[in-house]
């Protein structure tokens, strides 16, 4: 491959191809938004002590008209680049709020306590974003604390408008989580300057538990979290061993395939659906 050295960009057919592919994907996204090819799935966030679902995280899915499902890790960055994430993100938020309102109607006290929705940097820097969020909540009869907005460290690292949006949301009563905590432009100082309620501890740190038995970072982060009065949620728990280990460290909440994969709906109501975990 022809490399680019320093600030000089050398012509590269590979780069061209990649840019073209992204552009095509962006155009497909646009069509899919009007054609209704997106849907939202929900993954339980559970109490580690008994496996009880306390909340769900909304995750978008794209059924591409000709390809197989395209992963959000692949298309969200494209939607951020071409700005479509603003419209798509608002649709995701509306869909998730409508779903929580429906669960409350159908399940009453058995409905998840709140929904967690991922929000990208581009959405946060859209003027009036916090106002849109609170309007959507009230359209669905939801109180602000029914929503938790997940942002990444990287999204708010630049400061400025994105942090102002986070502050406005927080003032309105919407709770804030730092997603994939520890993997972005991390600075523990961020936890002092940004109003954060929840730390979502990244799967890569949870993986260490089963990889070598020395899970230094999950151990450190539960202390940081508890010390600052934050709620910690461990992400990507895949085994009983990981769940038990995290619980022993003091984690109260977790999320991962071990407890439930993202799905279009919650499992049907049964009289005793609490499964012991860990
Ligand atoms: P995230 O917000 O950190 O979401 C967690 C991801 O980990 C999800 O992938 C989820 O399906 C996956 N996951 C959960 N438990 C496990 C597990 O036990 N093992 C493994 N291997 N994976 C697990 P997904 O849905 O593919 O989303 C990837 C990323 O794309 C998300 O990471 C988030 O950054 C972004 N994303 C997804 N949906 C949205 C959305 O609606 N809006 C925005 N802005 N970003 C989204
Ligand atoms: Mg997330
Ligand atoms: Mg995450
Ligand atoms: Mg992640």
Tab-separated table of N, CA, C and O in Angstrom, residues 21-105:
chain	number	residue	atom	x	y	z
A	21	UNK	N	-16.687	3.761	-0.261
A	21	UNK	CA	-17.535	2.800	0.449
A	21	UNK	C	-18.333	3.503	1.536
A	21	UNK	O	-19.523	3.238	1.716
A	22	UNK	N	-17.668	4.424	2.250
A	22	UNK	CA	-18.353	5.165	3.306
A	22	UNK	C	-19.456	6.039	2.719
A	22	UNK	O	-20.539	6.163	3.297
A	23	UNK	N	-19.171	6.614	1.572
A	23	UNK	CA	-20.168	7.474	0.936
A	23	UNK	C	-21.388	6.663	0.494
A	23	UNK	O	-22.523	7.094	0.662
A	24	UNK	N	-21.110	5.491	-0.060
A	24	UNK	CA	-22.209	4.602	-0.480
A	24	UNK	C	-23.049	4.195	0.723
A	24	UNK	O	-24.272	4.222	0.679
A	25	UNK	N	-22.343	3.835	1.792
A	25	UNK	CA	-23.034	3.420	3.018
A	25	UNK	C	-23.885	4.571	3.554
A	25	UNK	O	-25.019	4.372	3.994
A	26	UNK	N	-23.334	5.779	3.490
A	26	UNK	CA	-24.056	6.964	3.940
A	26	UNK	C	-25.326	7.181	3.140
A	26	UNK	O	-26.384	7.509	3.700
A	27	UNK	N	-25.242	6.979	1.829
A	27	UNK	CA	-26.411	7.136	0.961
A	27	UNK	C	-27.449	6.064	1.278
A	27	UNK	O	-28.647	6.335	1.338
A	28	UNK	N	-26.972	4.835	1.521
A	28	UNK	CA	-27.881	3.742	1.892
A	28	UNK	C	-28.599	4.049	3.203
A	28	UNK	O	-29.786	3.763	3.358
A	29	UNK	N	-27.840	4.642	4.149
A	29	UNK	CA	-28.420	4.988	5.456
A	29	UNK	C	-29.594	5.952	5.264
A	29	UNK	O	-30.648	5.806	5.880
A	30	UNK	N	-29.365	6.943	4.403
A	30	UNK	CA	-30.382	7.944	4.124
A	30	UNK	C	-31.666	7.280	3.630
A	30	UNK	O	-32.765	7.573	4.094
A	31	UNK	N	-31.510	6.396	2.656
A	31	UNK	CA	-32.688	5.703	2.115
A	31	UNK	C	-33.364	4.860	3.175
A	31	UNK	O	-34.577	4.837	3.285
A	32	UNK	N	-32.528	4.159	3.953
A	32	UNK	CA	-33.083	3.253	4.955
A	32	UNK	C	-33.864	3.991	6.031
A	32	UNK	O	-34.814	3.459	6.597
A	33	UNK	N	-33.455	5.224	6.305
A	33	UNK	CA	-34.157	5.995	7.330
A	33	UNK	C	-35.584	6.289	6.875
A	33	UNK	O	-36.527	6.198	7.664
A	34	UNK	N	-35.748	6.593	5.581
A	34	UNK	CA	-37.116	6.840	5.108
A	34	UNK	C	-37.870	5.536	4.830
A	34	UNK	O	-39.090	5.501	4.876
A	35	UNK	N	-37.126	4.454	4.562
A	35	UNK	CA	-37.789	3.180	4.263
A	35	UNK	C	-38.108	2.348	5.505
A	35	UNK	O	-38.753	1.312	5.404
A	36	UNK	N	-37.618	2.793	6.671
A	36	UNK	CA	-37.910	2.047	7.892
A	36	UNK	C	-37.127	0.755	8.032
A	36	UNK	O	-37.646	-0.248	8.514
A	37	UNK	N	-35.858	0.758	7.630
A	37	UNK	CA	-35.034	-0.450	7.751
A	37	UNK	C	-34.308	-0.556	9.095
A	37	UNK	O	-33.477	-1.436	9.282
A	38	UNK	N	-34.593	0.382	10.002
A	38	UNK	CA	-33.948	0.335	11.317
A	38	UNK	C	-34.923	-0.204	12.352
A	38	UNK	O	-36.133	-0.020	12.233
A	39	UNK	N	-34.386	-0.863	13.341
A	39	UNK	CA	-35.192	-1.157	14.517
A	39	UNK	C	-34.299	-1.083	15.740
A	39	UNK	O	-33.074	-0.966	15.626
A	40	UNK	N	-34.935	-1.107	16.892
A	40	UNK	CA	-34.189	-0.967	18.139
A	40	UNK	C	-34.350	-2.250	18.940
A	40	UNK	O	-35.442	-2.805	19.018
A	41	UNK	N	-33.239	-2.734	19.484
A	41	UNK	CA	-33.285	-3.893	20.378
A	41	UNK	C	-32.877	-3.434	21.778
A	41	UNK	O	-32.293	-2.354	21.941
A	42	UNK	N	-33.200	-4.249	22.762
A	42	UNK	CA	-33.005	-3.840	24.151
A	42	UNK	C	-32.253	-4.921	24.910
A	42	UNK	O	-32.615	-6.093	24.849
A	43	UNK	N	-31.201	-4.508	25.607
A	43	UNK	CA	-30.435	-5.472	26.402
A	43	UNK	C	-30.617	-5.169	27.885
A	43	UNK	O	-30.464	-4.018	28.310
A	44	UNK	N	-30.936	-6.207	28.669
A	44	UNK	CA	-31.146	-5.970	30.101
A	44	UNK	C	-29.884	-5.518	30.840
A	44	UNK	O	-28.786	-5.993	30.549
A	45	UNK	N	-30.062	-4.618	31.758
A	45	UNK	CA	-29.035	-4.243	32.733
A	45	UNK	C	-29.571	-4.786	34.052
A	45	UNK	O	-30.695	-4.467	34.438
A	46	UNK	N	-28.800	-5.657	34.688
A	46	UNK	CA	-29.346	-6.410	35.809
A	46	UNK	C	-28.642	-6.119	37.126
A	46	UNK	O	-27.512	-5.623	37.162
A	47	UNK	N	-29.353	-6.469	38.181
A	47	UNK	CA	-28.764	-6.461	39.503
A	47	UNK	C	-28.000	-7.786	39.624
A	47	UNK	O	-28.575	-8.860	39.419
A	48	UNK	N	-26.703	-7.705	39.950
A	48	UNK	CA	-25.887	-8.917	39.955
A	48	UNK	C	-26.311	-9.902	41.040
A	48	UNK	O	-26.121	-11.109	40.907
A	49	UNK	N	-26.918	-9.400	42.105
A	49	UNK	CA	-27.275	-10.284	43.215
A	49	UNK	C	-28.354	-11.287	42.838
A	49	UNK	O	-28.330	-12.413	43.302
A	50	UNK	N	-29.301	-10.891	41.975
A	50	UNK	CA	-30.396	-11.814	41.664
A	50	UNK	C	-30.774	-11.870	40.186
A	50	UNK	O	-31.721	-12.549	39.808
A	51	UNK	N	-30.042	-11.151	39.345
A	51	UNK	CA	-30.331	-11.191	37.913
A	51	UNK	C	-31.552	-10.390	37.493
A	51	UNK	O	-31.971	-10.434	36.335
A	52	UNK	N	-32.109	-9.654	38.438
A	52	UNK	CA	-33.310	-8.872	38.170
A	52	UNK	C	-32.992	-7.709	37.220
A	52	UNK	O	-32.008	-6.996	37.405
A	53	UNK	N	-33.829	-7.523	36.199
A	53	UNK	CA	-33.611	-6.440	35.235
A	53	UNK	C	-34.019	-5.096	35.825
A	53	UNK	O	-35.185	-4.888	36.152
A	54	UNK	N	-33.053	-4.197	35.958
A	54	UNK	CA	-33.378	-2.877	36.497
A	54	UNK	C	-33.587	-1.848	35.392
A	54	UNK	O	-34.248	-0.832	35.588
A	55	UNK	N	-33.014	-2.117	34.231
A	55	UNK	CA	-33.076	-1.164	33.127
A	55	UNK	C	-32.767	-1.903	31.838
A	55	UNK	O	-32.414	-3.087	31.865
A	56	UNK	N	-32.904	-1.218	30.708
A	56	UNK	CA	-32.474	-1.797	29.442
A	56	UNK	C	-31.693	-0.755	28.652
A	56	UNK	O	-31.946	0.444	28.760
A	57	UNK	N	-30.733	-1.238	27.864
A	57	UNK	CA	-30.029	-0.341	26.949
A	57	UNK	C	-30.602	-0.529	25.551
A	57	UNK	O	-30.731	-1.656	25.066
A	58	UNK	N	-30.964	0.595	24.932
A	58	UNK	CA	-31.470	0.565	23.557
A	58	UNK	C	-30.289	0.533	22.595
A	58	UNK	O	-29.356	1.325	22.723
A	59	UNK	N	-30.313	-0.393	21.639
A	59	UNK	CA	-29.233	-0.520	20.650
A	59	UNK	C	-29.863	-0.602	19.261
A	59	UNK	O	-30.784	-1.399	19.039
A	60	UNK	N	-29.385	0.221	18.362
A	60	UNK	CA	-30.000	0.276	17.040
A	60	UNK	C	-29.524	-0.874	16.163
A	60	UNK	O	-28.392	-1.354	16.304
A	61	UNK	N	-30.397	-1.348	15.287
A	61	UNK	CA	-30.053	-2.378	14.304
A	61	UNK	C	-30.485	-1.913	12.926
A	61	UNK	O	-31.523	-1.284	12.786
A	62	UNK	N	-29.649	-2.220	11.943
A	62	UNK	CA	-29.944	-1.825	10.572
A	62	UNK	C	-30.042	-3.056	9.692
A	62	UNK	O	-29.057	-3.765	9.520
A	63	UNK	N	-31.210	-3.286	9.158
A	63	UNK	CA	-31.363	-4.345	8.175
A	63	UNK	C	-31.140	-3.720	6.803
A	63	UNK	O	-32.056	-3.158	6.217
A	64	UNK	N	-29.903	-3.804	6.335
A	64	UNK	CA	-29.544	-3.230	5.030
A	64	UNK	C	-30.362	-3.931	3.947
A	64	UNK	O	-30.521	-5.149	3.981
A	65	UNK	N	-30.908	-3.160	2.986
A	65	UNK	CA	-31.786	-3.757	1.969
A	65	UNK	C	-31.163	-4.926	1.201
A	65	UNK	O	-31.870	-5.869	0.860
A	66	UNK	N	-29.869	-4.889	0.921
A	66	UNK	CA	-29.287	-6.019	0.176
A	66	UNK	C	-28.229	-6.801	0.944
A	66	UNK	O	-28.050	-7.990	0.738
A	67	UNK	N	-27.541	-6.123	1.862
A	67	UNK	CA	-26.522	-6.843	2.628
A	67	UNK	C	-27.155	-7.515	3.830
A	67	UNK	O	-28.334	-7.364	4.099
A	68	UNK	N	-26.332	-8.227	4.595
A	68	UNK	CA	-26.786	-8.727	5.893
A	68	UNK	C	-26.861	-7.539	6.833
A	68	UNK	O	-26.576	-6.421	6.447
A	69	UNK	N	-27.205	-7.799	8.085
A	69	UNK	CA	-27.202	-6.726	9.080
A	69	UNK	C	-25.830	-6.078	9.137
A	69	UNK	O	-24.816	-6.770	9.171
A	70	UNK	N	-25.822	-4.757	9.132
A	70	UNK	CA	-24.561	-4.034	9.284
A	70	UNK	C	-24.447	-3.623	10.748
A	70	UNK	O	-25.409	-3.135	11.337
A	71	UNK	N	-23.278	-3.830	11.335
A	71	UNK	CA	-23.097	-3.527	12.756
A	71	UNK	C	-23.087	-2.019	13.010
A	71	UNK	O	-22.548	-1.243	12.218
A	72	UNK	N	-23.700	-1.599	14.134
A	72	UNK	CA	-23.666	-0.166	14.468
A	72	UNK	C	-22.239	0.366	14.612
A	72	UNK	O	-21.984	1.534	14.312
A	73	UNK	N	-21.320	-0.484	15.048
A	73	UNK	CA	-19.929	-0.044	15.164
A	73	UNK	C	-19.410	0.402	13.796
A	73	UNK	O	-18.502	1.225	13.697
A	74	UNK	N	-20.010	-0.127	12.737
A	74	UNK	CA	-19.595	0.202	11.378
A	74	UNK	C	-20.384	1.388	10.815
A	74	UNK	O	-19.813	2.277	10.191
A	75	UNK	N	-21.710	1.453	11.054
A	75	UNK	CA	-22.483	2.510	10.393
A	75	UNK	C	-22.692	3.765	11.240
A	75	UNK	O	-22.927	4.841	10.679
A	76	UNK	N	-22.591	3.647	12.578
A	76	UNK	CA	-22.776	4.864	13.400
A	76	UNK	C	-21.710	5.925	13.058
A	76	UNK	O	-22.059	7.094	12.867
A	77	UNK	N	-20.429	5.535	12.921
A	77	UNK	CA	-19.433	6.552	12.537
A	77	UNK	C	-19.740	7.213	11.190
A	77	UNK	O	-19.506	8.411	11.024
A	78	UNK	N	-20.292	6.444	10.257
A	78	UNK	CA	-20.659	7.011	8.954
A	78	UNK	C	-21.819	8.003	9.126
A	78	UNK	O	-21.808	9.099	8.565
A	79	UNK	N	-22.792	7.613	9.944
A	79	UNK	CA	-23.943	8.495	10.200
A	79	UNK	C	-23.524	9.755	10.956
A	79	UNK	O	-24.142	10.814	10.804
A	80	UNK	N	-22.458	9.636	11.755
A	80	UNK	CA	-21.931	10.822	12.441
A	80	UNK	C	-21.273	11.752	11.431
A	80	UNK	O	-21.470	12.960	11.469
A	81	UNK	N	-20.509	11.150	10.526
A	81	UNK	CA	-19.798	11.951	9.527
A	81	UNK	C	-20.748	12.703	8.608
A	81	UNK	O	-20.516	13.865	8.292
A	82	UNK	N	-21.812	12.045	8.163
A	82	UNK	CA	-22.692	12.739	7.210
A	82	UNK	C	-23.862	13.450	7.898
A	82	UNK	O	-24.738	13.993	7.236
A	83	UNK	N	-23.848	13.414	9.241
A	83	UNK	CA	-24.844	14.186	9.991
A	83	UNK	C	-26.178	13.483	10.179
A	83	UNK	O	-27.044	13.952	10.911
A	84	UNK	N	-26.347	12.322	9.542
A	84	UNK	CA	-27.617	11.608	9.619
A	84	UNK	C	-27.920	11.114	11.034
A	84	UNK	O	-29.072	10.844	11.369
A	85	UNK	N	-26.888	11.017	11.859
A	85	UNK	CA	-27.067	10.540	13.228
A	85	UNK	C	-28.039	11.427	14.007
A	85	UNK	O	-28.701	10.957	14.934
A	86	UNK	N	-28.142	12.701	13.608
A	86	UNK	CA	-29.048	13.605	14.313
A	86	UNK	C	-30.493	13.114	14.173
A	86	UNK	O	-31.204	12.927	15.157
A	87	UNK	N	-30.882	12.846	12.918
A	87	UNK	CA	-32.243	12.374	12.651
A	87	UNK	C	-32.432	10.934	13.141
A	87	UNK	O	-33.424	10.608	13.785
A	88	UNK	N	-31.449	10.090	12.847
A	88	UNK	CA	-31.528	8.685	13.262
A	88	UNK	C	-31.570	8.594	14.789
A	88	UNK	O	-32.370	7.848	15.357
A	89	UNK	N	-30.726	9.375	15.444
A	89	UNK	CA	-30.660	9.346	16.907
A	89	UNK	C	-31.969	9.782	17.547
A	89	UNK	O	-32.391	9.221	18.567
A	90	UNK	N	-32.603	10.778	16.950
A	90	UNK	CA	-33.889	11.227	17.500
A	90	UNK	C	-34.949	10.132	17.319
A	90	UNK	O	-35.765	9.889	18.207
A	91	UNK	N	-34.869	9.427	16.187
A	91	UNK	CA	-35.803	8.325	15.949
A	91	UNK	C	-35.571	7.208	16.988
A	91	UNK	O	-36.526	6.644	17.530
A	92	UNK	N	-34.319	6.912	17.262
A	92	UNK	CA	-33.982	5.878	18.249
A	92	UNK	C	-34.530	6.277	19.623
A	92	UNK	O	-35.141	5.471	20.331
A	93	UNK	N	-34.315	7.539	19.988
A	93	UNK	CA	-34.793	8.037	21.279
A	93	UNK	C	-36.323	7.922	21.386
A	93	UNK	O	-36.844	7.436	22.392
A	94	UNK	N	-37.029	8.349	20.327
A	94	UNK	CA	-38.491	8.250	20.325
A	94	UNK	C	-38.961	6.813	20.443
A	94	UNK	O	-39.882	6.497	21.194
A	95	UNK	N	-38.297	5.933	19.681
A	95	UNK	CA	-38.681	4.522	19.677
A	95	UNK	C	-38.484	3.916	21.070
A	95	UNK	O	-39.345	3.203	21.574
A	96	UNK	N	-37.363	4.223	21.686
A	96	UNK	CA	-37.052	3.674	23.010
A	96	UNK	C	-38.021	4.219	24.065
A	96	UNK	O	-38.483	3.471	24.933
A	97	UNK	N	-38.333	5.508	23.987
A	97	UNK	CA	-39.275	6.099	24.947
A	97	UNK	C	-40.660	5.488	24.782
A	97	UNK	O	-41.340	5.187	25.771
A	98	UNK	N	-41.073	5.302	23.527
A	98	UNK	CA	-42.382	4.693	23.267
A	98	UNK	C	-42.411	3.281	23.846
A	98	UNK	O	-43.417	2.850	24.425
A	99	UNK	N	-41.301	2.556	23.710
A	99	UNK	CA	-41.239	1.184	24.216
A	99	UNK	C	-41.329	1.155	25.748
A	99	UNK	O	-42.051	0.334	26.316
A	100	UNK	N	-40.614	2.066	26.417
A	100	UNK	CA	-40.688	2.081	27.882
A	100	UNK	C	-42.111	2.406	28.343
A	100	UNK	O	-42.628	1.775	29.275
A	101	UNK	N	-42.758	3.367	27.657
A	101	UNK	CA	-44.146	3.713	28.012
A	101	UNK	C	-45.050	2.491	27.833
A	101	UNK	O	-45.921	2.218	28.669
A	102	UNK	N	-44.826	1.714	26.757
A	102	UNK	CA	-45.621	0.511	26.500
A	102	UNK	C	-45.387	-0.531	27.595
A	102	UNK	O	-46.316	-1.140	28.103
A	103	UNK	N	-44.102	-0.743	27.965
A	103	UNK	CA	-43.807	-1.707	29.037
A	103	UNK	C	-44.488	-1.294	30.328
A	103	UNK	O	-44.981	-2.129	31.081
A	104	UNK	N	-44.482	0.012	30.603
A	104	UNK	CA	-45.135	0.467	31.842
A	104	UNK	C	-46.622	0.163	31.807
A	104	UNK	O	-47.194	-0.247	32.819
A	105	UNK	N	-47.237	0.378	30.642
A	105	UNK	CA	-48.667	0.069	30.507
A	105	UNK	C	-48.908	-1.415	30.698
A	105	UNK	O	-49.816	-1.830	31.406
